[in-house]
mmCIF file of C-alpha atoms in Angstrom:
data_model
loop_
_atom_site.group_PDB
_atom_site.id
_atom_site.type_symbol
_atom_site.label_atom_id
_atom_site.label_comp_id
_atom_site.label_asym_id
_atom_site.label_seq_id
_atom_site.Cartn_x
_atom_site.Cartn_y
_atom_site.Cartn_z
ATOM 1 C CA MET J 219 -51.547 -7.905 -18.131
ATOM 2 C CA PRO J 220 -52.420 -6.150 -21.445
ATOM 3 C CA GLU J 221 -49.904 -6.450 -24.283
ATOM 4 C CA THR J 222 -49.576 -2.679 -24.564
ATOM 5 C CA ARG J 223 -50.277 0.436 -22.556
ATOM 6 C CA PRO J 224 -50.761 4.048 -23.714
ATOM 7 C CA LEU J 225 -47.691 6.134 -24.415
ATOM 8 C CA PRO J 226 -47.021 8.529 -21.514
ATOM 9 C CA PRO J 227 -46.224 12.207 -22.074
ATOM 10 C CA PHE J 228 -42.793 12.835 -23.580
ATOM 11 C CA TRP J 229 -41.482 14.595 -20.495
ATOM 12 C CA LEU J 230 -38.602 16.488 -22.089
ATOM 13 C CA GLU J 231 -40.811 17.881 -24.844
ATOM 14 C CA ARG J 232 -43.591 18.761 -22.399
ATOM 15 C CA TYR J 233 -41.054 20.659 -20.283
ATOM 16 C CA LEU J 234 -39.600 22.543 -23.251
ATOM 17 C CA ALA J 235 -42.815 23.240 -25.191
ATOM 18 C CA PRO J 236 -44.198 26.114 -23.057
ATOM 19 C CA ARG J 237 -40.737 27.616 -22.461
ATOM 20 C CA GLU J 238 -38.400 27.042 -25.398
ATOM 21 C CA PHE J 239 -39.708 29.643 -27.836
ATOM 22 C CA SER J 240 -40.440 32.412 -25.349
ATOM 23 C CA THR J 241 -37.248 32.423 -23.285
ATOM 24 C CA ARG J 242 -34.455 34.907 -24.008
ATOM 25 C CA HIS J 243 -31.586 32.461 -23.558
ATOM 26 C CA MET J 244 -31.898 28.818 -24.616
ATOM 27 C CA LEU J 245 -29.044 27.285 -22.634
ATOM 28 C CA CYS J 246 -30.053 23.611 -22.698
ATOM 29 C CA GLY J 247 -30.568 23.035 -26.424
ATOM 30 C CA SER J 248 -29.044 19.826 -27.747
ATOM 31 C CA ASP J 249 -28.641 20.990 -31.346
ATOM 32 C CA SER J 250 -25.645 22.758 -32.864
ATOM 33 C CA GLU J 251 -25.697 26.169 -34.553
ATOM 34 C CA SER J 252 -28.386 26.084 -37.241
ATOM 35 C CA LEU J 253 -27.947 27.158 -40.851
ATOM 36 C CA THR J 254 -30.105 29.599 -42.755
ATOM 37 C CA VAL J 255 -31.426 28.449 -46.127
ATOM 38 C CA LYS J 256 -29.159 31.060 -47.733
ATOM 39 C CA GLN J 257 -26.107 29.600 -45.982
ATOM 40 C CA ALA J 258 -27.113 26.079 -46.953
ATOM 41 C CA LEU J 259 -27.518 26.979 -50.620
ATOM 42 C CA GLU J 260 -24.121 28.701 -50.605
ATOM 43 C CA LEU J 261 -22.642 25.336 -49.585
ATOM 44 C CA ALA J 262 -24.479 23.439 -52.318
ATOM 45 C CA SER J 263 -22.624 21.699 -55.101
ATOM 46 C CA GLU J 264 -23.743 22.234 -58.683
ATOM 47 C CA GLU J 265 -25.864 19.092 -58.410
ATOM 48 C CA GLY J 266 -27.349 20.179 -55.081
ATOM 49 C CA ARG J 267 -28.255 23.605 -56.437
ATOM 50 C CA ALA J 268 -29.886 22.023 -59.494
ATOM 51 C CA LEU J 269 -31.941 19.752 -57.243
ATOM 52 C CA TRP J 270 -33.123 22.802 -55.310
ATOM 53 C CA ASP J 271 -33.905 24.970 -58.329
ATOM 54 C CA ASN J 272 -35.777 22.207 -60.169
ATOM 55 C CA MET J 273 -37.519 20.740 -57.134
ATOM 56 C CA ASN J 274 -41.133 19.723 -57.644
ATOM 57 C CA LEU J 275 -43.342 19.917 -54.543
ATOM 58 C CA MET J 276 -44.908 16.511 -55.048
ATOM 59 C CA TYR J 277 -44.777 13.275 -53.071
ATOM 60 C CA THR J 278 -41.453 11.520 -52.567
ATOM 61 C CA PRO J 279 -40.740 7.760 -52.283
ATOM 62 C CA THR J 280 -41.628 6.297 -48.883
ATOM 63 C CA GLN J 281 -38.105 4.951 -48.382
ATOM 64 C CA GLY J 282 -36.660 8.322 -49.428
ATOM 65 C CA SER J 283 -35.544 9.689 -52.784
ATOM 66 C CA LEU J 284 -32.684 7.733 -54.312
ATOM 67 C CA PHE J 285 -30.346 10.742 -54.535
ATOM 68 C CA LEU J 286 -30.625 11.262 -50.771
ATOM 69 C CA ARG J 287 -30.305 7.588 -49.836
ATOM 70 C CA GLU J 288 -27.196 7.344 -52.018
ATOM 71 C CA ALA J 289 -25.747 10.413 -50.280
ATOM 72 C CA VAL J 290 -26.424 8.842 -46.874
ATOM 73 C CA ALA J 291 -24.885 5.526 -47.948
ATOM 74 C CA ARG J 292 -21.670 7.258 -49.025
ATOM 75 C CA HIS J 293 -21.065 8.174 -45.373
ATOM 76 C CA TYR J 294 -20.984 4.522 -44.247
ATOM 77 C CA ALA J 295 -18.526 1.862 -45.363
ATOM 78 C CA GLY J 296 -20.139 -1.172 -46.966
ATOM 79 C CA VAL J 297 -23.640 0.320 -47.206
ATOM 80 C CA GLY J 298 -25.864 0.787 -50.257
ATOM 81 C CA ALA J 299 -28.924 2.966 -50.831
ATOM 82 C CA GLU J 300 -31.253 -0.026 -50.424
ATOM 83 C CA GLN J 301 -30.102 -0.310 -46.798
ATOM 84 C CA VAL J 302 -31.235 3.236 -45.943
ATOM 85 C CA MET J 303 -34.667 4.513 -44.891
ATOM 86 C CA VAL J 304 -35.223 8.261 -44.686
ATOM 87 C CA SER J 305 -37.726 10.085 -42.479
ATOM 88 C CA SER J 306 -37.833 12.472 -39.532
ATOM 89 C CA PRO J 307 -35.596 11.230 -36.690
ATOM 90 C CA GLN J 308 -38.537 10.544 -34.374
ATOM 91 C CA ASP J 309 -40.381 8.707 -37.143
ATOM 92 C CA CYS J 310 -37.251 6.644 -37.815
ATOM 93 C CA ILE J 311 -37.178 5.575 -34.172
ATOM 94 C CA PHE J 312 -40.908 4.834 -34.127
ATOM 95 C CA ALA J 313 -40.862 2.756 -37.323
ATOM 96 C CA ALA J 314 -37.566 0.924 -36.828
ATOM 97 C CA MET J 315 -38.158 0.226 -33.150
ATOM 98 C CA GLY J 316 -41.684 -0.912 -33.942
ATOM 99 C CA ALA J 317 -40.316 -3.349 -36.514
ATOM 100 C CA LEU J 318 -37.702 -4.683 -34.096
ATOM 101 C CA LEU J 319 -40.132 -5.145 -31.221
ATOM 102 C CA GLU J 320 -42.408 -7.210 -33.473
ATOM 103 C CA GLN J 321 -39.505 -9.442 -34.479
ATOM 104 C CA LEU J 322 -37.748 -9.775 -31.093
ATOM 105 C CA SER J 323 -39.375 -11.106 -27.941
ATOM 106 C CA GLY J 324 -36.748 -10.716 -25.217
ATOM 107 C CA ALA J 325 -35.645 -7.977 -22.873
ATOM 108 C CA VAL J 326 -34.237 -4.635 -23.986
ATOM 109 C CA ILE J 327 -31.140 -2.994 -22.495
ATOM 110 C CA VAL J 328 -30.844 0.780 -22.962
ATOM 111 C CA THR J 329 -28.360 3.490 -22.090
ATOM 112 C CA TYR J 330 -30.164 5.564 -19.488
ATOM 113 C CA PRO J 331 -31.023 8.404 -18.981
ATOM 114 C CA GLY J 332 -31.769 9.103 -22.588
ATOM 115 C CA TYR J 333 -34.135 10.170 -25.320
ATOM 116 C CA GLN J 334 -37.476 8.831 -24.150
ATOM 117 C CA SER J 335 -38.678 7.145 -27.335
ATOM 118 C CA LEU J 336 -35.544 4.958 -27.394
ATOM 119 C CA TYR J 337 -36.891 2.966 -24.450
ATOM 120 C CA GLU J 338 -40.538 3.977 -23.987
ATOM 121 C CA LEU J 339 -41.814 2.115 -27.042
ATOM 122 C CA ALA J 340 -40.478 -1.139 -25.592
ATOM 123 C CA ASP J 341 -41.745 -0.341 -22.114
ATOM 124 C CA CYS J 342 -45.241 0.368 -23.453
ATOM 125 C CA ARG J 343 -45.269 -3.107 -24.985
ATOM 126 C CA ASN J 344 -44.507 -4.494 -21.528
ATOM 127 C CA ARG J 345 -41.068 -5.686 -22.564
ATOM 128 C CA PRO J 346 -38.560 -5.955 -19.730
ATOM 129 C CA VAL J 347 -36.421 -2.807 -20.061
ATOM 130 C CA LEU J 348 -33.111 -2.846 -18.205
ATOM 131 C CA ARG J 349 -31.309 0.456 -17.726
ATOM 132 C CA TRP J 350 -27.576 0.668 -18.376
ATOM 133 C CA GLU J 351 -26.894 3.684 -16.170
ATOM 134 C CA PRO J 352 -23.641 5.631 -15.897
ATOM 135 C CA ARG J 353 -21.831 5.889 -12.577
ATOM 136 C CA SER J 354 -19.413 8.339 -11.060
ATOM 137 C CA ASP J 355 -16.578 7.366 -8.742
ATOM 138 C CA GLY J 356 -17.222 10.572 -6.819
ATOM 139 C CA ALA J 357 -18.788 14.011 -7.047
ATOM 140 C CA GLU J 358 -15.671 15.319 -8.785
ATOM 141 C CA GLU J 359 -15.598 12.560 -11.416
ATOM 142 C CA PRO J 360 -17.613 12.444 -14.676
ATOM 143 C CA LEU J 361 -20.379 9.937 -15.295
ATOM 144 C CA THR J 362 -19.156 6.807 -17.080
ATOM 145 C CA PHE J 363 -20.910 3.815 -18.649
ATOM 146 C CA TYR J 364 -19.025 0.761 -17.378
ATOM 147 C CA LEU J 365 -18.796 -2.397 -19.492
ATOM 148 C CA ALA J 366 -19.024 -4.582 -16.390
ATOM 149 C CA ASP J 367 -22.466 -3.108 -15.718
ATOM 150 C CA LEU J 368 -23.555 -3.961 -19.266
ATOM 151 C CA GLU J 369 -22.390 -7.563 -18.861
ATOM 152 C CA ARG J 370 -24.236 -7.765 -15.546
ATOM 153 C CA LEU J 371 -27.495 -6.611 -17.165
ATOM 154 C CA PHE J 372 -27.242 -9.285 -19.866
ATOM 155 C CA ASP J 373 -26.659 -11.878 -17.135
ATOM 156 C CA GLU J 374 -29.578 -10.530 -15.108
ATOM 157 C CA ALA J 375 -31.939 -10.765 -18.086
ATOM 158 C CA GLU J 376 -30.924 -14.380 -18.718
ATOM 159 C CA GLU J 377 -31.343 -15.309 -15.052
ATOM 160 C CA LYS J 378 -34.899 -13.948 -15.153
ATOM 161 C CA GLY J 379 -35.724 -16.070 -18.193
ATOM 162 C CA HIS J 380 -36.006 -13.323 -20.816
ATOM 163 C CA ALA J 381 -32.586 -12.966 -22.453
ATOM 164 C CA ALA J 382 -31.899 -9.484 -23.811
ATOM 165 C CA GLN J 383 -32.305 -9.492 -27.592
ATOM 166 C CA LEU J 384 -31.914 -5.749 -28.158
ATOM 167 C CA LEU J 385 -29.238 -3.332 -26.939
ATOM 168 C CA VAL J 386 -30.033 0.358 -27.481
ATOM 169 C CA VAL J 387 -27.136 2.796 -27.117
ATOM 170 C CA ASN J 388 -26.559 6.487 -27.760
ATOM 171 C CA PHE J 389 -22.990 7.754 -28.144
ATOM 172 C CA PRO J 390 -21.997 10.572 -27.886
ATOM 173 C CA HIS J 391 -24.555 10.355 -25.121
ATOM 174 C CA ASN J 392 -27.491 12.652 -24.439
ATOM 175 C CA PRO J 393 -27.556 14.056 -21.751
ATOM 176 C CA THR J 394 -24.199 13.173 -20.122
ATOM 177 C CA GLY J 395 -21.922 13.830 -23.111
ATOM 178 C CA TYR J 396 -20.148 10.516 -22.492
ATOM 179 C CA MET J 397 -18.398 8.803 -25.394
ATOM 180 C CA PRO J 398 -16.567 5.471 -25.111
ATOM 181 C CA THR J 399 -13.050 4.961 -26.387
ATOM 182 C CA ARG J 400 -12.529 2.975 -29.575
ATOM 183 C CA GLU J 401 -11.596 -0.080 -27.521
ATOM 184 C CA GLU J 402 -14.661 0.301 -25.296
ATOM 185 C CA TRP J 403 -16.864 0.662 -28.384
ATOM 186 C CA ARG J 404 -15.310 -2.486 -29.863
ATOM 187 C CA ARG J 405 -16.149 -4.308 -26.638
ATOM 188 C CA ILE J 406 -19.755 -3.028 -26.612
ATOM 189 C CA VAL J 407 -20.273 -4.381 -30.132
ATOM 190 C CA GLU J 408 -18.541 -7.624 -29.146
ATOM 191 C CA ILE J 409 -20.806 -8.033 -26.114
ATOM 192 C CA ALA J 410 -23.940 -7.503 -28.234
ATOM 193 C CA GLU J 411 -22.720 -10.010 -30.814
ATOM 194 C CA SER J 412 -21.687 -12.636 -28.260
ATOM 195 C CA ARG J 413 -25.119 -12.387 -26.609
ATOM 196 C CA GLY J 414 -26.964 -12.622 -29.917
ATOM 197 C CA ALA J 415 -28.491 -9.150 -29.507
ATOM 198 C CA VAL J 416 -29.436 -6.623 -32.157
ATOM 199 C CA LEU J 417 -27.636 -3.299 -31.611
ATOM 200 C CA PHE J 418 -29.652 -0.096 -32.131
ATOM 201 C CA SER J 419 -27.179 2.801 -32.170
ATOM 202 C CA ASP J 420 -28.379 6.414 -31.916
ATOM 203 C CA GLU J 421 -25.549 8.385 -33.551
ATOM 204 C CA MET J 422 -27.220 11.778 -33.901
ATOM 205 C CA TYR J 423 -24.180 13.547 -32.387
ATOM 206 C CA ARG J 424 -21.521 11.618 -34.314
ATOM 207 C CA GLY J 425 -19.109 13.990 -36.047
ATOM 208 C CA LEU J 426 -19.014 16.479 -33.166
ATOM 209 C CA GLU J 427 -15.932 15.009 -31.489
ATOM 210 C CA MET J 428 -13.552 17.688 -30.203
ATOM 211 C CA ASP J 429 -10.766 15.659 -31.823
ATOM 212 C CA PRO J 430 -12.092 14.202 -35.093
ATOM 213 C CA SER J 431 -9.671 11.280 -34.735
ATOM 214 C CA ASP J 432 -11.790 10.123 -31.765
ATOM 215 C CA ARG J 433 -14.781 9.469 -34.039
ATOM 216 C CA LEU J 434 -16.081 5.946 -33.555
ATOM 217 C CA PRO J 435 -16.992 3.700 -36.477
ATOM 218 C CA SER J 436 -20.718 3.541 -37.012
ATOM 219 C CA ALA J 437 -22.410 0.464 -35.594
ATOM 220 C CA VAL J 438 -23.633 -0.535 -39.045
ATOM 221 C CA GLU J 439 -20.019 -0.572 -40.272
ATOM 222 C CA VAL J 440 -18.864 -3.099 -37.671
ATOM 223 C CA TYR J 441 -21.865 -5.338 -36.945
ATOM 224 C CA LYS J 442 -24.275 -6.981 -39.385
ATOM 225 C CA ARG J 443 -27.130 -7.001 -36.842
ATOM 226 C CA ALA J 444 -26.928 -3.283 -36.120
ATOM 227 C CA ILE J 445 -29.229 -0.379 -36.888
ATOM 228 C CA THR J 446 -27.715 3.091 -37.054
ATOM 229 C CA LEU J 447 -29.861 6.171 -36.472
ATOM 230 C CA SER J 448 -28.614 9.577 -37.586
ATOM 231 C CA GLY J 449 -29.760 12.769 -39.266
ATOM 232 C CA VAL J 450 -29.082 16.450 -39.861
ATOM 233 C CA SER J 451 -30.663 17.849 -36.670
ATOM 234 C CA LYS J 452 -27.873 17.771 -34.090
ATOM 235 C CA ASN J 453 -24.608 17.799 -36.002
ATOM 236 C CA LEU J 454 -25.326 19.344 -39.405
ATOM 237 C CA GLY J 455 -27.232 22.463 -38.400
ATOM 238 C CA MET J 456 -30.658 21.613 -39.834
ATOM 239 C CA PRO J 457 -33.007 20.647 -36.973
ATOM 240 C CA GLY J 458 -35.900 22.364 -38.731
ATOM 241 C CA ALA J 459 -35.496 20.230 -41.843
ATOM 242 C CA ARG J 460 -36.714 17.258 -39.747
ATOM 243 C CA MET J 461 -34.622 14.771 -41.698
ATOM 244 C CA GLY J 462 -33.001 11.620 -40.394
ATOM 245 C CA TRP J 463 -32.326 8.054 -41.449
ATOM 246 C CA VAL J 464 -31.808 4.523 -40.278
ATOM 247 C CA VAL J 465 -29.205 2.288 -41.893
ATOM 248 C CA THR J 466 -29.130 -1.493 -41.485
ATOM 249 C CA HIS J 467 -28.022 -4.709 -43.170
ATOM 250 C CA MET J 468 -31.275 -6.363 -42.019
ATOM 251 C CA PRO J 469 -33.724 -6.024 -44.955
ATOM 252 C CA GLU J 470 -36.624 -7.370 -42.887
ATOM 253 C CA VAL J 471 -36.333 -4.349 -40.582
ATOM 254 C CA ILE J 472 -36.436 -1.878 -43.484
ATOM 255 C CA THR J 473 -39.409 -3.689 -45.042
ATOM 256 C CA ARG J 474 -41.481 -3.672 -41.865
ATOM 257 C CA ALA J 475 -40.422 -0.137 -40.890
ATOM 258 C CA LEU J 476 -41.705 1.123 -44.246
ATOM 259 C CA GLU J 477 -45.047 -0.597 -43.630
ATOM 260 C CA ILE J 478 -45.294 1.130 -40.240
ATOM 261 C CA LYS J 479 -44.254 4.444 -41.807
ATOM 262 C CA ASP J 480 -47.275 4.190 -44.111
ATOM 263 C CA TYR J 481 -49.359 4.981 -41.018
ATOM 264 C CA THR J 482 -47.312 8.029 -39.961
ATOM 265 C CA THR J 483 -45.526 10.415 -42.331
ATOM 266 C CA ILE J 484 -45.606 8.167 -45.452
ATOM 267 C CA CYS J 485 -42.973 10.313 -47.166
ATOM 268 C CA SER J 486 -40.664 13.278 -46.611
ATOM 269 C CA PRO J 487 -41.058 16.860 -47.927
ATOM 270 C CA PRO J 488 -38.972 17.520 -51.058
ATOM 271 C CA PRO J 489 -37.346 20.710 -49.627
ATOM 272 C CA SER J 490 -36.181 18.778 -46.575
ATOM 273 C CA GLU J 491 -34.730 15.994 -48.698
ATOM 274 C CA VAL J 492 -32.759 18.406 -50.864
ATOM 275 C CA LEU J 493 -31.487 20.387 -47.872
ATOM 276 C CA ALA J 494 -30.365 17.162 -46.198
ATOM 277 C CA TYR J 495 -28.562 16.171 -49.403
ATOM 278 C CA ILE J 496 -26.766 19.528 -49.472
ATOM 279 C CA ALA J 497 -25.763 19.102 -45.823
ATOM 280 C CA LEU J 498 -24.370 15.627 -46.457
ATOM 281 C CA GLU J 499 -22.380 16.819 -49.463
ATOM 282 C CA ALA J 500 -20.845 19.612 -47.336
ATOM 283 C CA ALA J 501 -20.733 17.604 -44.112
ATOM 284 C CA GLU J 502 -17.083 18.093 -43.158
ATOM 285 C CA THR J 503 -17.291 21.854 -43.693
ATOM 286 C CA ILE J 504 -20.447 22.116 -41.576
ATOM 287 C CA LEU J 505 -19.077 19.816 -38.877
ATOM 288 C CA GLU J 506 -15.793 21.699 -38.521
ATOM 289 C CA GLU J 507 -17.628 25.029 -38.191
ATOM 290 C CA ARG J 508 -19.739 23.549 -35.403
ATOM 291 C CA ARG J 509 -16.773 21.939 -33.697
ATOM 292 C CA CYS J 510 -15.085 25.353 -33.633
ATOM 293 C CA ILE J 511 -18.140 26.879 -31.941
ATOM 294 C CA ILE J 512 -18.246 24.041 -29.414
ATOM 295 C CA ARG J 513 -14.514 24.288 -28.664
ATOM 296 C CA GLU J 514 -14.828 28.014 -27.953
ATOM 297 C CA ASN J 515 -17.855 27.470 -25.727
ATOM 298 C CA LEU J 516 -16.109 24.701 -23.784
ATOM 299 C CA LYS J 517 -13.022 26.864 -23.363
ATOM 300 C CA TYR J 518 -15.255 29.580 -21.906
ATOM 301 C CA MET J 519 -17.036 27.066 -19.676
ATOM 302 C CA GLU J 520 -13.809 25.628 -18.309
ATOM 303 C CA SER J 521 -12.679 29.121 -17.338
ATOM 304 C CA TRP J 522 -16.111 29.938 -15.902
ATOM 305 C CA SER J 523 -16.161 26.792 -13.780
ATOM 306 C CA LYS J 524 -12.924 27.773 -12.033
ATOM 307 C CA ARG J 525 -14.763 30.747 -10.550
ATOM 308 C CA TRP J 526 -18.116 29.066 -10.062
ATOM 309 C CA GLY J 527 -17.108 25.558 -9.039
ATOM 310 C CA HIS J 528 -19.065 26.063 -5.828
ATOM 311 C CA VAL J 529 -22.214 26.251 -7.991
ATOM 312 C CA LEU J 530 -21.697 23.191 -10.185
ATOM 313 C CA THR J 531 -19.063 20.582 -10.971
ATOM 314 C CA TRP J 532 -18.167 20.811 -14.649
ATOM 315 C CA HIS J 533 -16.558 18.149 -16.862
ATOM 316 C CA SER J 534 -16.123 19.007 -20.547
ATOM 317 C CA PRO J 535 -17.202 16.058 -22.706
ATOM 318 C CA ARG J 536 -15.080 14.714 -25.555
ATOM 319 C CA ALA J 537 -17.927 14.963 -28.048
ATOM 320 C CA GLY J 538 -21.415 16.310 -28.643
ATOM 321 C CA THR J 539 -23.238 19.466 -27.663
ATOM 322 C CA ILE J 540 -24.453 18.753 -24.128
ATOM 323 C CA ALA J 541 -23.262 18.103 -20.588
ATOM 324 C CA PHE J 542 -24.987 17.056 -17.371
ATOM 325 C CA PRO J 543 -23.064 18.706 -14.505
ATOM 326 C CA THR J 544 -23.766 18.280 -10.808
ATOM 327 C CA LEU J 545 -25.399 21.173 -8.982
ATOM 328 C CA GLN J 546 -23.956 21.902 -5.550
ATOM 329 C CA GLU J 547 -26.341 21.577 -2.612
ATOM 330 C CA GLN J 548 -26.279 25.231 -1.567
ATOM 331 C CA CYS J 549 -27.941 26.125 -4.893
ATOM 332 C CA GLY J 550 -31.100 24.162 -4.098
ATOM 333 C CA ASP J 551 -32.332 21.250 -6.157
ATOM 334 C CA ALA J 552 -32.337 21.229 -9.952
ATOM 335 C CA ASP J 553 -36.016 22.150 -10.305
ATOM 336 C CA GLN J 554 -35.613 25.153 -8.014
ATOM 337 C CA PHE J 555 -32.409 26.316 -9.673
ATOM 338 C CA CYS J 556 -33.806 26.027 -13.209
ATOM 339 C CA ALA J 557 -37.029 27.801 -12.239
ATOM 340 C CA ARG J 558 -35.042 30.665 -10.725
ATOM 341 C CA ALA J 559 -32.736 30.903 -13.756
ATOM 342 C CA LEU J 560 -35.745 31.194 -16.053
ATOM 343 C CA GLU J 561 -37.594 33.728 -13.911
ATOM 344 C CA GLU J 562 -34.688 35.978 -12.932
ATOM 345 C CA ALA J 563 -32.274 35.635 -15.851
ATOM 346 C CA GLY J 564 -34.429 34.506 -18.760
ATOM 347 C CA VAL J 565 -32.206 31.424 -19.039
ATOM 348 C CA LEU J 566 -33.731 28.049 -19.899
ATOM 349 C CA LEU J 567 -31.906 25.072 -18.372
ATOM 350 C CA LEU J 568 -33.146 21.492 -18.173
ATOM 351 C CA PRO J 569 -33.456 19.896 -14.714
ATOM 352 C CA GLY J 570 -32.300 16.304 -14.457
ATOM 353 C CA THR J 571 -35.654 15.352 -12.936
ATOM 354 C CA VAL J 572 -37.078 15.357 -16.478
ATOM 355 C CA TYR J 573 -35.184 12.084 -16.998
ATOM 356 C CA ASP J 574 -36.322 10.238 -13.857
ATOM 357 C CA PHE J 575 -32.657 9.599 -13.105
ATOM 358 C CA GLU J 576 -31.090 9.456 -9.669
ATOM 359 C CA PRO J 577 -29.826 11.855 -8.572
ATOM 360 C CA GLY J 578 -31.620 13.896 -11.229
ATOM 361 C CA ASN J 579 -32.504 16.556 -8.697
ATOM 362 C CA ARG J 580 -28.793 17.402 -8.502
ATOM 363 C CA ARG J 581 -28.079 17.558 -12.242
ATOM 364 C CA VAL J 582 -28.802 20.156 -14.915
ATOM 365 C CA ARG J 583 -28.429 19.797 -18.689
ATOM 366 C CA PHE J 584 -26.430 22.481 -20.479
ATOM 367 C CA GLY J 585 -26.259 22.778 -24.270
ATOM 368 C CA PHE J 586 -23.200 24.498 -25.758
ATOM 369 C CA GLY J 587 -23.604 23.946 -29.494
ATOM 370 C CA ARG J 588 -24.807 27.440 -30.395
ATOM 371 C CA ARG J 589 -23.031 30.768 -30.817
ATOM 372 C CA SER J 590 -25.458 32.308 -28.309
ATOM 373 C CA PHE J 591 -24.127 30.098 -25.491
ATOM 374 C CA ARG J 592 -21.800 32.715 -24.031
ATOM 375 C CA GLU J 593 -24.536 35.365 -23.983
ATOM 376 C CA GLY J 594 -26.767 32.987 -22.039
ATOM 377 C CA MET J 595 -23.983 32.134 -19.613
ATOM 378 C CA GLU J 596 -23.340 35.821 -18.985
ATOM 379 C CA ALA J 597 -27.019 36.283 -18.090
ATOM 380 C CA LEU J 598 -26.820 33.298 -15.733
ATOM 381 C CA THR J 599 -23.634 34.686 -14.184
ATOM 382 C CA ARG J 600 -25.320 38.006 -13.406
ATOM 383 C CA MET J 601 -28.028 36.103 -11.547
ATOM 384 C CA LEU J 602 -25.432 34.129 -9.591
ATOM 385 C CA GLU J 603 -23.562 37.299 -8.686
ATOM 386 C CA LYS J 604 -26.784 38.777 -7.348
ATOM 387 C CA MET J 605 -27.472 35.605 -5.351
ATOM 388 C CA HIS J 606 -23.944 35.713 -3.928
ATOM 389 C CA ALA J 607 -24.289 39.372 -2.944
ATOM 390 C CA GLN J 608 -27.544 38.643 -1.121
ATOM 391 C CA SER J 609 -26.185 35.651 0.806
#
């Protein structure tokens, strides 16, 4: 068997690419309400505005400019700028995961379904990839990641002779919206530590908890063998800035990730670095504005679902911008329903089949982080009313 195989298409991106920018209502987006440059600059501190006004459009350091890495580090207890690498979120995954997979030889356990690059890079290197999948106790119950299932996967990997050396998690979770309690999160970290596994934690949606007191500590704050991934795309309203970071106490990972990054982006654009700095300096203001939008959209959705519960079973998540409700059988499968919504209502939804998750053909991803959510839902409702009248 060859050591590697070609990367397959990134199915979510291939589904969205021909549809996302031509549809009238983007109802499956995973980002929160985006900022304009004008709005961002209005939030800038005196230092942030000076950085913007005096910015030189030259190369930046490969690891990221010091002012930005220091701003990132201030958001994590016990972290310094030298423990931060800045790049686009996808590049951060590619470089950090590449470094880890060179240094670790065992199996990989991942929360699944999920963002494809979080598990595909390991799979393409023919590493055993074990899926930690959520379960529901019934059609009316939300999907939940059970700790007993995680323990079982670690045991299974050991029994097969390739102990899991890497645990990859994403909480708040894309696409289910699931977030563990503080005690459950403590146990997840404890399980990784007791098994001698590195913990890679995708925290792109952290900060979008409906109750800010529910916010979990970052993995890098509670475990020395953790890598935290975050950025400004999902929670801080700057997906177009293409800025993210990884934070870790493992210097060998940063060193090797930077060497891999030399073959991809090398460095970040100065405007993106400064905008990310401004967002971090105004983070709580930006986050609260987005939480308010999300709360209003969820309030609308909870009311909507009382009327349309025969169409889908809705459970409002405790955090994040997305949910993965179950489509009722009389509406057809997810592919059919999403195709009809796009054609008849100009509404773009994401069928669960994109994730190769059972029963993906019964689930649809909704994104409720934008102000335009209600307008899109009203267009979808008109289509459903027409369907109901014709039945």
